[in-house]
Amino acid sequence: MSLPALVAPADELTIDEVRRYSRHLIIPDVGMTGQKRLKNAKVLVIGAGGLGSPALLYLAAAGVGTLGIAEFDTVDESNLQRQVIHGVSDIDKPKGLSAKESIAEINPYINVVLHEERLDNDNVLQVFEGYDLIVDGTDNFATRYMVNDAAYFLKIPYVWGSIYRFDGQASVFWPHATDENGESIDAPCYRCLYPEPPPPGMVPSCAEGGVLGVLCAQIGSIQVNEAIKLLTGIGDPAVGKLVIYDALELEWRKLKVRKDPNCALCGDHATVTELIDYEAFCGAISEEAADAAAGSTISVIQLEHMLKEREEGARDFVLVDVREPNEFEINRIPGSVLIPKGDFLNGTALAQLPSVDAGKQIVMHCKSGVRSAETLAIVKGAGYADAVHVGGGVVAWVNQVDPSQPSY
Ligand SMILES: [Zn+2]
């Protein structure tokens, strides 16, 4: 079902703009009117990262007149594998500024608005206000639920995308969508599809689990495609549809997503009537892991001392790296043994540890301290009462102890 165009056309295109957009203008569905609508459109892209990079480049090239960029991070070398809006000379530069410069190079007629503060409950509604739609490139659940709720309260469409390794998903969430006659089409929101966030530690982030760089372009460009359709009122937008992409099988699937009448946000008896505490709602780590880590977390500096003492024979412990073998190949803390987290979950890891009776302390670490907190809970549960984990993981080790190793 096509929906009415979100944006009224601008008064006119300049001669330069007509030349620039000629390949759009000769598509009958877009035409002069569609291009004028894009010129008048205001789109906010959250994050100039994996999804935001291709999304911003194509939105700018397409002639979306005002592009907001909500981004507080700086460019890191490990971003360049997929965040193609940034280059080598942008490393350490604010991502928003770097993105703005790239956009100016592609299309100087675009007005770029930077929002360089971290989005939170205090500013998200003000930042979103005035935009026609939101393109979301964030990769954490707390922000995603906040964006969904804020877009709902402002009644604007939320163009969502998500990527992990070889899998991508995209949809448009817009419970306030109406048809040509102004009638509600009962469209769902993100909470209708995912009422609860996954248990903390269950779904690794891209930083923990990796993502194929080109997948960002595939899903990011789907998001731009949906944005253009909504802004200009052409085609059949992915409102109430979930697109699932499997890059390894080269398979696209499209599923219907129905509005959930019991949805906490857009349902008949909504309980979420204002922004909530999203960090608490999603939880950084599970309760078990938080309990296990409380009072049993050491710093990388403490670990460095402990390793020295172990070398001198003054102390003995086992340092267990719970990451995956491919991560262990990139960098490692010297003297660690690899037992991936999965082995703790399936129960085979304990046989690889000295018995509890041996009295050897177990020290665990992962990339950043999330996975090792989860495995710490398992190990403590098995009776290793003095087990600890390393806060900040190998990332902190490389930053604070051994900068000669690569980070990722
Ligand atoms: Zn809903």
mmCIF file of C-alpha atoms and ligand atoms in Angstrom:
data_model
loop_
_atom_site.group_PDB
_atom_site.id
_atom_site.type_symbol
_atom_site.label_atom_id
_atom_site.label_comp_id
_atom_site.label_asym_id
_atom_site.label_seq_id
_atom_site.Cartn_x
_atom_site.Cartn_y
_atom_site.Cartn_z
ATOM 1 C CA MET A 1 0.000 0.000 0.000
ATOM 2 C CA SER A 2 1.416 3.389 -0.897
ATOM 3 C CA LEU A 3 1.119 6.148 1.686
ATOM 4 C CA PRO A 4 0.679 9.895 1.180
ATOM 5 C CA ALA A 5 3.974 11.774 0.695
ATOM 6 C CA LEU A 6 5.414 12.961 4.013
ATOM 7 C CA VAL A 7 6.798 16.200 2.636
ATOM 8 C CA ALA A 8 5.354 19.012 0.532
ATOM 9 C CA PRO A 9 7.408 19.966 -2.536
ATOM 10 C CA ALA A 10 9.846 22.880 -2.391
ATOM 11 C CA ASP A 11 8.929 25.840 -4.600
ATOM 12 C CA GLU A 12 11.560 25.165 -7.209
ATOM 13 C CA LEU A 13 14.807 23.498 -8.185
ATOM 14 C CA THR A 14 17.675 25.675 -9.379
ATOM 15 C CA ILE A 15 19.225 25.049 -12.798
ATOM 16 C CA ASP A 16 22.198 23.410 -11.074
ATOM 17 C CA GLU A 17 19.868 21.141 -9.132
ATOM 18 C CA VAL A 18 17.960 20.139 -12.249
ATOM 19 C CA ARG A 19 21.257 19.157 -13.890
ATOM 20 C CA ARG A 20 22.433 17.302 -10.799
ATOM 21 C CA TYR A 21 19.244 15.304 -10.258
ATOM 22 C CA SER A 22 18.368 14.669 -13.913
ATOM 23 C CA ARG A 23 18.515 10.857 -13.508
ATOM 24 C CA HIS A 24 15.866 11.143 -10.800
ATOM 25 C CA LEU A 25 13.761 13.651 -12.708
ATOM 26 C CA ILE A 26 13.328 11.352 -15.694
ATOM 27 C CA ILE A 27 11.894 8.563 -13.495
ATOM 28 C CA PRO A 28 8.146 9.214 -13.811
ATOM 29 C CA ASP A 29 7.409 8.175 -10.194
ATOM 30 C CA VAL A 30 9.920 10.665 -8.823
ATOM 31 C CA GLY A 31 9.874 13.478 -11.361
ATOM 32 C CA MET A 32 10.120 17.146 -10.594
ATOM 33 C CA THR A 33 7.606 16.953 -7.747
ATOM 34 C CA GLY A 34 9.338 14.056 -6.022
ATOM 35 C CA GLN A 35 12.719 15.760 -6.238
ATOM 36 C CA LYS A 36 11.224 18.980 -4.831
ATOM 37 C CA ARG A 37 9.834 16.950 -1.938
ATOM 38 C CA LEU A 38 13.305 15.554 -1.240
ATOM 39 C CA LYS A 39 14.709 19.082 -1.314
ATOM 40 C CA ASN A 40 12.215 20.106 1.357
ATOM 41 C CA ALA A 41 12.782 16.984 3.474
ATOM 42 C CA LYS A 42 14.492 16.898 6.862
ATOM 43 C CA VAL A 43 15.930 13.524 7.841
ATOM 44 C CA LEU A 44 17.787 12.704 11.030
ATOM 45 C CA VAL A 45 20.338 9.894 10.855
ATOM 46 C CA ILE A 46 21.357 8.459 14.210
ATOM 47 C CA GLY A 47 24.995 7.475 14.131
ATOM 48 C CA ALA A 48 27.539 8.071 11.359
ATOM 49 C CA GLY A 49 28.745 4.499 11.764
ATOM 50 C CA GLY A 50 28.172 1.237 9.897
ATOM 51 C CA LEU A 51 24.609 1.905 8.738
ATOM 52 C CA GLY A 52 24.743 5.697 9.031
ATOM 53 C CA SER A 53 27.716 6.022 6.666
ATOM 54 C CA PRO A 54 26.103 4.595 3.521
ATOM 55 C CA ALA A 55 22.725 6.027 4.551
ATOM 56 C CA LEU A 56 24.108 9.569 4.822
ATOM 57 C CA LEU A 57 26.056 9.304 1.569
ATOM 58 C CA TYR A 58 23.008 8.185 -0.406
ATOM 59 C CA LEU A 59 20.551 10.532 1.291
ATOM 60 C CA ALA A 60 22.910 13.399 0.462
ATOM 61 C CA ALA A 61 23.435 12.262 -3.130
ATOM 62 C CA ALA A 62 19.662 11.874 -3.536
ATOM 63 C CA GLY A 63 19.156 15.523 -2.593
ATOM 64 C CA VAL A 64 17.476 15.283 0.816
ATOM 65 C CA GLY A 65 17.674 18.976 1.678
ATOM 66 C CA THR A 66 18.386 18.824 5.407
ATOM 67 C CA LEU A 67 20.333 16.027 7.014
ATOM 68 C CA GLY A 68 20.723 15.855 10.770
ATOM 69 C CA ILE A 69 23.508 13.682 12.160
ATOM 70 C CA ALA A 70 23.315 12.553 15.786
ATOM 71 C CA GLU A 71 26.802 11.326 16.622
ATOM 72 C CA PHE A 72 29.175 11.969 19.529
ATOM 73 C CA ASP A 73 31.978 9.507 18.737
ATOM 74 C CA THR A 74 35.303 10.025 16.955
ATOM 75 C CA VAL A 75 36.667 8.099 13.976
ATOM 76 C CA ASP A 76 38.782 5.067 14.845
ATOM 77 C CA GLU A 77 40.914 3.022 12.486
ATOM 78 C CA SER A 78 38.720 -0.043 13.091
ATOM 79 C CA ASN A 79 35.728 1.914 11.716
ATOM 80 C CA LEU A 80 37.127 2.185 8.204
ATOM 81 C CA GLN A 81 36.356 -1.464 7.321
ATOM 82 C CA ARG A 82 32.692 -0.439 6.904
ATOM 83 C CA GLN A 83 32.106 3.227 7.787
ATOM 84 C CA VAL A 84 32.847 4.451 4.283
ATOM 85 C CA ILE A 85 31.918 8.088 4.891
ATOM 86 C CA HIS A 86 35.200 8.464 6.835
ATOM 87 C CA GLY A 87 38.756 8.217 5.524
ATOM 88 C CA VAL A 88 42.265 7.762 6.875
ATOM 89 C CA SER A 89 42.732 11.506 7.327
ATOM 90 C CA ASP A 90 39.604 11.568 9.526
ATOM 91 C CA ILE A 91 40.994 9.256 12.233
ATOM 92 C CA ASP A 92 40.507 10.868 15.674
ATOM 93 C CA LYS A 93 38.214 13.513 14.149
ATOM 94 C CA PRO A 94 34.608 13.778 15.414
ATOM 95 C CA LYS A 95 32.521 11.476 13.222
ATOM 96 C CA GLY A 96 29.827 14.116 12.754
ATOM 97 C CA LEU A 97 32.319 16.619 11.360
ATOM 98 C CA SER A 98 33.967 13.996 9.168
ATOM 99 C CA ALA A 99 30.560 12.983 7.785
ATOM 100 C CA LYS A 100 29.626 16.617 7.178
ATOM 101 C CA GLU A 101 32.806 17.178 5.161
ATOM 102 C CA SER A 102 32.195 14.078 3.033
ATOM 103 C CA ILE A 103 28.617 15.182 2.369
ATOM 104 C CA ALA A 104 29.764 18.646 1.277
ATOM 105 C CA GLU A 105 32.072 16.962 -1.207
ATOM 106 C CA ILE A 106 29.217 14.893 -2.682
ATOM 107 C CA ASN A 107 26.451 17.466 -2.590
ATOM 108 C CA PRO A 108 27.091 21.062 -1.497
ATOM 109 C CA TYR A 109 23.370 21.870 -1.630
ATOM 110 C CA ILE A 110 22.635 19.834 1.495
ATOM 111 C CA ASN A 111 22.162 21.599 4.820
ATOM 112 C CA VAL A 112 23.868 19.432 7.463
ATOM 113 C CA VAL A 113 22.921 19.844 11.127
ATOM 114 C CA LEU A 114 25.209 18.211 13.688
ATOM 115 C CA HIS A 115 23.883 16.951 17.021
ATOM 116 C CA GLU A 116 27.097 16.009 18.776
ATOM 117 C CA GLU A 117 25.715 15.234 22.221
ATOM 118 C CA ARG A 118 24.933 11.650 23.236
ATOM 119 C CA LEU A 119 21.202 11.083 22.808
ATOM 120 C CA ASP A 120 19.446 10.598 26.123
ATOM 121 C CA ASN A 121 16.041 11.128 27.673
ATOM 122 C CA ASP A 122 16.813 14.784 28.340
ATOM 123 C CA ASN A 123 17.544 15.747 24.744
ATOM 124 C CA VAL A 124 16.099 13.121 22.396
ATOM 125 C CA LEU A 125 12.708 14.775 21.894
ATOM 126 C CA GLN A 126 14.249 18.201 21.213
ATOM 127 C CA VAL A 127 16.744 16.686 18.788
ATOM 128 C CA PHE A 128 14.033 14.759 16.899
ATOM 129 C CA GLU A 129 11.604 17.685 16.783
ATOM 130 C CA GLY A 130 11.201 19.124 13.309
ATOM 131 C CA TYR A 131 12.543 16.113 11.389
ATOM 132 C CA ASP A 132 10.244 14.289 8.972
ATOM 133 C CA LEU A 133 11.663 10.879 9.779
ATOM 134 C CA ILE A 134 14.419 9.090 11.670
ATOM 135 C CA VAL A 135 16.938 6.717 10.090
ATOM 136 C CA ASP A 136 18.469 4.652 12.871
ATOM 137 C CA GLY A 137 21.997 3.318 12.658
ATOM 138 C CA THR A 138 22.561 2.495 16.321
ATOM 139 C CA ASP A 139 23.602 -0.968 17.420
ATOM 140 C CA ASN A 140 22.479 -1.073 21.036
ATOM 141 C CA PHE A 141 19.101 -1.988 22.401
ATOM 142 C CA ALA A 142 18.759 0.796 24.961
ATOM 143 C CA THR A 143 19.108 3.495 22.277
ATOM 144 C CA ARG A 144 16.847 1.589 19.888
ATOM 145 C CA TYR A 145 13.949 1.438 22.354
ATOM 146 C CA MET A 146 14.477 5.099 23.222
ATOM 147 C CA VAL A 147 14.440 6.075 19.529
ATOM 148 C CA ASN A 148 11.317 3.995 18.912
ATOM 149 C CA ASP A 149 9.475 5.582 21.806
ATOM 150 C CA ALA A 150 10.589 9.135 21.003
ATOM 151 C CA ALA A 151 9.604 8.748 17.326
ATOM 152 C CA TYR A 152 6.224 7.406 18.473
ATOM 153 C CA PHE A 153 5.610 10.335 20.812
ATOM 154 C CA LEU A 154 6.445 12.734 17.959
ATOM 155 C CA LYS A 155 4.359 10.640 15.514
ATOM 156 C CA ILE A 156 7.158 10.378 12.969
ATOM 157 C CA PRO A 157 8.323 7.260 11.063
ATOM 158 C CA TYR A 158 11.243 5.284 12.430
ATOM 159 C CA VAL A 159 13.305 3.628 9.693
ATOM 160 C CA TRP A 160 15.153 0.860 11.466
ATOM 161 C CA GLY A 161 18.020 -1.366 10.396
ATOM 162 C CA SER A 162 20.092 -3.931 12.214
ATOM 163 C CA ILE A 163 23.165 -5.923 11.241
ATOM 164 C CA TYR A 164 25.201 -8.743 12.729
ATOM 165 C CA ARG A 165 27.918 -10.766 10.989
ATOM 166 C CA PHE A 166 26.123 -11.884 7.761
ATOM 167 C CA ASP A 167 22.553 -11.098 8.775
ATOM 168 C CA GLY A 168 20.582 -7.919 8.339
ATOM 169 C CA GLN A 169 17.073 -6.718 9.112
ATOM 170 C CA ALA A 170 15.143 -3.599 8.261
ATOM 171 C CA SER A 171 11.667 -2.196 8.765
ATOM 172 C CA VAL A 172 9.700 1.010 9.151
ATOM 173 C CA PHE A 173 7.896 1.504 12.452
ATOM 174 C CA TRP A 174 5.150 4.088 12.307
ATOM 175 C CA PRO A 175 1.996 3.433 14.338
ATOM 176 C CA HIS A 176 0.620 6.859 13.327
ATOM 177 C CA ALA A 177 0.721 6.051 9.602
ATOM 178 C CA THR A 178 -2.508 6.825 7.798
ATOM 179 C CA ASP A 179 -3.733 6.092 4.277
ATOM 180 C CA GLU A 180 -4.816 8.572 1.596
ATOM 181 C CA ASN A 181 -8.105 9.096 3.460
ATOM 182 C CA GLY A 182 -6.442 9.844 6.774
ATOM 183 C CA GLU A 183 -7.481 6.455 8.207
ATOM 184 C CA SER A 184 -5.082 4.616 10.515
ATOM 185 C CA ILE A 185 -3.484 1.577 8.879
ATOM 186 C CA ASP A 186 -2.749 -0.011 12.286
ATOM 187 C CA ALA A 187 0.977 -0.112 11.705
ATOM 188 C CA PRO A 188 3.240 -1.577 14.398
ATOM 189 C CA CYS A 189 6.146 -0.104 16.361
ATOM 190 C CA TYR A 190 9.476 -1.710 17.283
ATOM 191 C CA ARG A 191 8.023 -2.900 20.586
ATOM 192 C CA CYS A 192 5.217 -4.722 18.738
ATOM 193 C CA LEU A 193 7.961 -6.797 17.060
ATOM 194 C CA TYR A 194 10.320 -6.991 20.032
ATOM 195 C CA PRO A 195 8.348 -6.338 23.245
ATOM 196 C CA GLU A 196 11.345 -7.209 25.427
ATOM 197 C CA PRO A 197 15.047 -6.677 24.842
ATOM 198 C CA PRO A 198 17.076 -9.893 24.657
ATOM 199 C CA PRO A 199 18.582 -11.008 27.969
ATOM 200 C CA PRO A 200 21.815 -9.104 28.571
ATOM 201 C CA GLY A 201 24.809 -11.030 27.255
ATOM 202 C CA MET A 202 22.664 -13.124 24.876
ATOM 203 C CA VAL A 203 23.103 -10.995 21.770
ATOM 204 C CA PRO A 204 26.642 -9.744 21.232
ATOM 205 C CA SER A 205 27.110 -6.300 19.717
ATOM 206 C CA CYS A 206 28.968 -5.855 16.423
ATOM 207 C CA ALA A 207 32.005 -4.788 18.472
ATOM 208 C CA GLU A 208 31.872 -8.142 20.260
ATOM 209 C CA GLY A 209 30.631 -10.350 17.431
ATOM 210 C CA GLY A 210 31.787 -8.671 14.225
ATOM 211 C CA VAL A 211 29.987 -7.602 11.068
ATOM 212 C CA LEU A 212 30.752 -8.028 7.383
ATOM 213 C CA GLY A 213 31.476 -4.483 6.203
ATOM 214 C CA VAL A 214 29.494 -4.627 2.983
ATOM 215 C CA LEU A 215 26.365 -5.733 4.882
ATOM 216 C CA CYS A 216 26.179 -2.173 6.243
ATOM 217 C CA ALA A 217 25.808 -0.848 2.696
ATOM 218 C CA GLN A 218 23.106 -3.376 1.875
ATOM 219 C CA ILE A 219 20.951 -2.642 4.914
ATOM 220 C CA GLY A 220 21.817 1.093 5.038
ATOM 221 C CA SER A 221 20.737 1.510 1.431
ATOM 222 C CA ILE A 222 17.462 -0.331 2.124
ATOM 223 C CA GLN A 223 16.840 2.252 4.859
ATOM 224 C CA VAL A 224 17.511 5.106 2.407
ATOM 225 C CA ASN A 225 15.209 3.486 -0.125
ATOM 226 C CA GLU A 226 12.434 3.347 2.467
ATOM 227 C CA ALA A 227 13.079 6.943 3.526
ATOM 228 C CA ILE A 228 12.813 8.162 -0.071
ATOM 229 C CA LYS A 229 9.568 6.233 -0.599
ATOM 230 C CA LEU A 230 8.020 7.727 2.539
ATOM 231 C CA LEU A 231 9.205 11.277 1.822
ATOM 232 C CA THR A 232 7.908 11.253 -1.756
ATOM 233 C CA GLY A 233 4.902 8.933 -1.325
ATOM 234 C CA ILE A 234 5.991 6.392 -3.951
ATOM 235 C CA GLY A 235 5.937 2.609 -3.849
ATOM 236 C CA ASP A 236 4.984 0.357 -0.990
ATOM 237 C CA PRO A 237 7.012 1.214 2.103
ATOM 238 C CA ALA A 238 8.073 -1.415 4.668
ATOM 239 C CA VAL A 239 5.506 -0.217 7.204
ATOM 240 C CA GLY A 240 4.285 -3.394 8.912
ATOM 241 C CA LYS A 241 6.896 -5.479 7.111
ATOM 242 C CA LEU A 242 10.170 -6.946 8.261
ATOM 243 C CA VAL A 243 12.885 -7.519 5.691
ATOM 244 C CA ILE A 244 15.420 -10.188 6.628
ATOM 245 C CA TYR A 245 18.618 -10.627 4.652
ATOM 246 C CA ASP A 246 21.009 -13.568 4.796
ATOM 247 C CA ALA A 247 24.183 -12.566 2.966
ATOM 248 C CA LEU A 248 25.700 -16.067 2.980
ATOM 249 C CA GLU A 249 22.653 -17.637 1.311
ATOM 250 C CA LEU A 250 21.886 -14.492 -0.707
ATOM 251 C CA GLU A 251 18.341 -14.651 0.533
ATOM 252 C CA TRP A 252 15.894 -11.822 1.196
ATOM 253 C CA ARG A 253 12.712 -12.583 3.051
ATOM 254 C CA LYS A 254 9.811 -10.275 3.800
ATOM 255 C CA LEU A 255 7.525 -10.978 6.757
ATOM 256 C CA LYS A 256 4.384 -9.228 7.910
ATOM 257 C CA VAL A 257 4.627 -7.532 11.283
ATOM 258 C CA ARG A 258 1.293 -6.870 12.911
ATOM 259 C CA LYS A 259 0.466 -4.248 15.440
ATOM 260 C CA ASP A 260 0.303 -5.862 18.886
ATOM 261 C CA PRO A 261 -2.912 -4.729 20.594
ATOM 262 C CA ASN A 262 -1.151 -5.355 23.914
ATOM 263 C CA CYS A 263 1.952 -3.340 22.959
ATOM 264 C CA ALA A 264 3.214 -1.380 25.973
ATOM 265 C CA LEU A 265 3.706 1.703 23.784
ATOM 266 C CA CYS A 266 1.187 1.757 20.933
ATOM 267 C CA GLY A 267 -1.344 -0.799 22.201
ATOM 268 C CA ASP A 268 -4.836 -0.204 23.551
ATOM 269 C CA HIS A 269 -3.693 -0.046 27.168
ATOM 270 C CA ALA A 270 -0.253 1.488 26.872
ATOM 271 C CA THR A 271 1.894 1.501 29.995
ATOM 272 C CA VAL A 272 4.795 3.404 28.438
ATOM 273 C CA THR A 273 3.405 6.908 28.203
ATOM 274 C CA GLU A 274 6.676 8.795 28.489
ATOM 275 C CA LEU A 275 10.383 8.040 28.061
ATOM 276 C CA ILE A 276 11.591 5.368 30.522
ATOM 277 C CA ASP A 277 14.961 4.328 31.964
ATOM 278 C CA TYR A 278 16.260 2.451 28.901
ATOM 279 C CA GLU A 279 19.562 1.354 30.425
ATOM 280 C CA ALA A 280 17.664 -0.325 33.260
ATOM 281 C CA PHE A 281 15.098 -1.755 30.798
ATOM 282 C CA CYS A 282 17.817 -3.398 28.697
ATOM 283 C CA GLY A 283 20.408 -3.984 31.411
ATOM 284 C CA ALA A 284 24.085 -3.905 30.469
ATOM 285 C CA ILE A 285 24.733 -7.347 31.933
ATOM 286 C CA SER A 286 22.425 -9.922 33.509
ATOM 287 C CA GLU A 287 21.608 -9.771 37.200
ATOM 288 C CA GLU A 288 23.567 -12.981 37.825
ATOM 289 C CA ALA A 289 26.603 -11.533 36.082
ATOM 290 C CA ALA A 290 26.326 -8.227 37.936
ATOM 291 C CA ASP A 291 26.095 -10.094 41.265
ATOM 292 C CA ALA A 292 29.089 -12.271 40.395
ATOM 293 C CA ALA A 293 31.174 -9.293 39.266
ATOM 294 C CA ALA A 294 30.392 -7.159 42.329
ATOM 295 C CA GLY A 295 33.560 -7.188 44.446
ATOM 296 C CA SER A 296 35.163 -9.711 42.069
ATOM 297 C CA THR A 297 36.386 -7.408 39.325
ATOM 298 C CA ILE A 298 40.063 -6.546 38.980
ATOM 299 C CA SER A 299 41.707 -3.920 36.776
ATOM 300 C CA VAL A 300 44.238 -4.661 34.057
ATOM 301 C CA ILE A 301 46.883 -2.946 36.222
ATOM 302 C CA GLN A 302 46.117 -5.367 39.068
ATOM 303 C CA LEU A 303 46.301 -8.218 36.569
ATOM 304 C CA GLU A 304 49.692 -7.007 35.380
ATOM 305 C CA HIS A 305 50.995 -7.185 39.001
ATOM 306 C CA MET A 306 49.451 -10.607 39.481
ATOM 307 C CA LEU A 307 51.092 -11.923 36.304
ATOM 308 C CA LYS A 308 54.462 -10.602 37.495
ATOM 309 C CA GLU A 309 53.998 -12.332 40.858
ATOM 310 C CA ARG A 310 53.029 -15.532 39.081
ATOM 311 C CA GLU A 311 56.218 -15.340 37.034
ATOM 312 C CA GLU A 312 58.238 -14.926 40.252
ATOM 313 C CA GLY A 313 56.481 -17.918 41.768
ATOM 314 C CA ALA A 314 54.846 -15.796 44.467
ATOM 315 C CA ARG A 315 51.328 -16.691 43.386
ATOM 316 C CA ASP A 316 49.437 -19.093 41.170
ATOM 317 C CA PHE A 317 46.234 -18.701 39.185
ATOM 318 C CA VAL A 318 44.728 -19.598 35.823
ATOM 319 C CA LEU A 319 44.008 -16.748 33.417
ATOM 320 C CA VAL A 320 41.162 -17.764 31.124
ATOM 321 C CA ASP A 321 40.312 -15.868 27.943
ATOM 322 C CA VAL A 322 36.634 -16.566 27.146
ATOM 323 C CA ARG A 323 36.641 -14.963 23.690
ATOM 324 C CA GLU A 324 36.479 -16.822 20.361
ATOM 325 C CA PRO A 325 39.613 -18.334 18.707
ATOM 326 C CA ASN A 326 39.616 -15.706 15.913
ATOM 327 C CA GLU A 327 39.675 -12.921 18.505
ATOM 328 C CA PHE A 328 42.501 -14.689 20.356
ATOM 329 C CA GLU A 329 44.505 -14.517 17.112
ATOM 330 C CA ILE A 330 44.197 -10.727 16.969
ATOM 331 C CA ASN A 331 45.527 -9.977 20.432
ATOM 332 C CA ARG A 332 45.854 -11.635 23.816
ATOM 333 C CA ILE A 333 47.046 -11.164 27.363
ATOM 334 C CA PRO A 334 50.282 -13.156 27.732
ATOM 335 C CA GLY A 335 49.875 -16.284 29.827
ATOM 336 C CA SER A 336 46.147 -16.661 29.155
ATOM 337 C CA VAL A 337 44.463 -19.877 28.024
ATOM 338 C CA LEU A 338 41.539 -19.817 25.620
ATOM 339 C CA ILE A 339 38.248 -21.396 26.687
ATOM 340 C CA PRO A 340 35.416 -19.745 24.705
ATOM 341 C CA LYS A 341 32.272 -18.655 26.524
ATOM 342 C CA GLY A 342 30.220 -21.276 24.663
ATOM 343 C CA ASP A 343 32.152 -24.016 26.517
ATOM 344 C CA PHE A 344 31.017 -22.517 29.807
ATOM 345 C CA LEU A 345 27.421 -22.421 28.602
ATOM 346 C CA ASN A 346 27.452 -26.062 27.417
ATOM 347 C CA GLY A 347 29.268 -27.229 30.531
ATOM 348 C CA THR A 348 32.453 -28.567 28.933
ATOM 349 C CA ALA A 349 34.660 -25.742 30.221
ATOM 350 C CA LEU A 350 34.773 -26.852 33.831
ATOM 351 C CA ALA A 351 36.606 -30.072 32.902
ATOM 352 C CA GLN A 352 39.364 -27.880 31.445
ATOM 353 C CA LEU A 353 39.857 -25.995 34.726
ATOM 354 C CA PRO A 354 41.809 -27.267 37.751
ATOM 355 C CA SER A 355 39.426 -28.819 40.273
ATOM 356 C CA VAL A 356 37.966 -26.608 42.987
ATOM 357 C CA ASP A 357 39.905 -28.637 45.573
ATOM 358 C CA ALA A 358 43.200 -27.634 43.931
ATOM 359 C CA GLY A 359 42.551 -24.171 45.326
ATOM 360 C CA LYS A 360 43.841 -22.358 42.244
ATOM 361 C CA GLN A 361 42.265 -19.002 41.616
ATOM 362 C CA ILE A 362 40.474 -18.522 38.273
ATOM 363 C CA VAL A 363 40.847 -15.138 36.551
ATOM 364 C CA MET A 364 38.672 -14.570 33.495
ATOM 365 C CA HIS A 365 38.683 -11.962 30.773
ATOM 366 C CA CYS A 366 37.066 -11.273 27.395
ATOM 367 C CA LYS A 367 37.135 -8.285 25.041
ATOM 368 C CA SER A 368 35.446 -5.691 27.234
ATOM 369 C CA GLY A 369 34.251 -7.443 30.403
ATOM 370 C CA VAL A 370 30.665 -8.361 29.483
ATOM 371 C CA ARG A 371 31.175 -11.989 28.473
ATOM 372 C CA SER A 372 33.664 -12.619 31.299
ATOM 373 C CA ALA A 373 31.126 -11.332 33.842
ATOM 374 C CA GLU A 374 28.644 -13.887 32.496
ATOM 375 C CA THR A 375 31.158 -16.755 32.694
ATOM 376 C CA LEU A 376 32.278 -15.566 36.145
ATOM 377 C CA ALA A 377 28.739 -16.215 37.393
ATOM 378 C CA ILE A 378 28.948 -19.796 36.038
ATOM 379 C CA VAL A 379 32.391 -20.436 37.551
ATOM 380 C CA LYS A 380 31.396 -19.031 40.930
ATOM 381 C CA GLY A 381 28.273 -21.165 40.787
ATOM 382 C CA ALA A 382 30.525 -24.198 40.294
ATOM 383 C CA GLY A 383 32.290 -23.458 43.571
ATOM 384 C CA TYR A 384 35.295 -21.320 42.583
ATOM 385 C CA ALA A 385 34.539 -18.784 45.276
ATOM 386 C CA ASP A 386 37.635 -16.577 44.753
ATOM 387 C CA ALA A 387 37.274 -16.347 40.944
ATOM 388 C CA VAL A 388 37.497 -12.827 39.496
ATOM 389 C CA HIS A 389 37.180 -11.219 36.091
ATOM 390 C CA VAL A 390 39.076 -8.376 34.456
ATOM 391 C CA GLY A 391 37.113 -5.152 34.005
ATOM 392 C CA GLY A 392 37.550 -3.696 30.515
ATOM 393 C CA GLY A 393 39.064 -6.935 29.177
ATOM 394 C CA VAL A 394 41.728 -7.103 26.523
ATOM 395 C CA VAL A 395 40.689 -3.677 25.212
ATOM 396 C CA ALA A 396 41.780 -2.105 28.495
ATOM 397 C CA TRP A 397 44.920 -4.283 28.490
ATOM 398 C CA VAL A 398 45.974 -2.942 25.091
ATOM 399 C CA ASN A 399 45.092 0.640 26.048
ATOM 400 C CA GLN A 400 46.723 0.707 29.455
ATOM 401 C CA VAL A 401 49.394 -1.990 29.518
ATOM 402 C CA ASP A 402 50.480 -3.070 26.059
ATOM 403 C CA PRO A 403 49.753 -0.527 23.301
ATOM 404 C CA SER A 404 52.056 -2.480 20.960
ATOM 405 C CA GLN A 405 49.212 -4.939 20.331
ATOM 406 C CA PRO A 406 46.399 -4.161 17.891
ATOM 407 C CA SER A 407 42.907 -3.456 19.209
ATOM 408 C CA TYR A 408 39.659 -4.279 17.435
HETATM 409 ZN ZN ZN B 1 3.803 -1.121 19.420
#
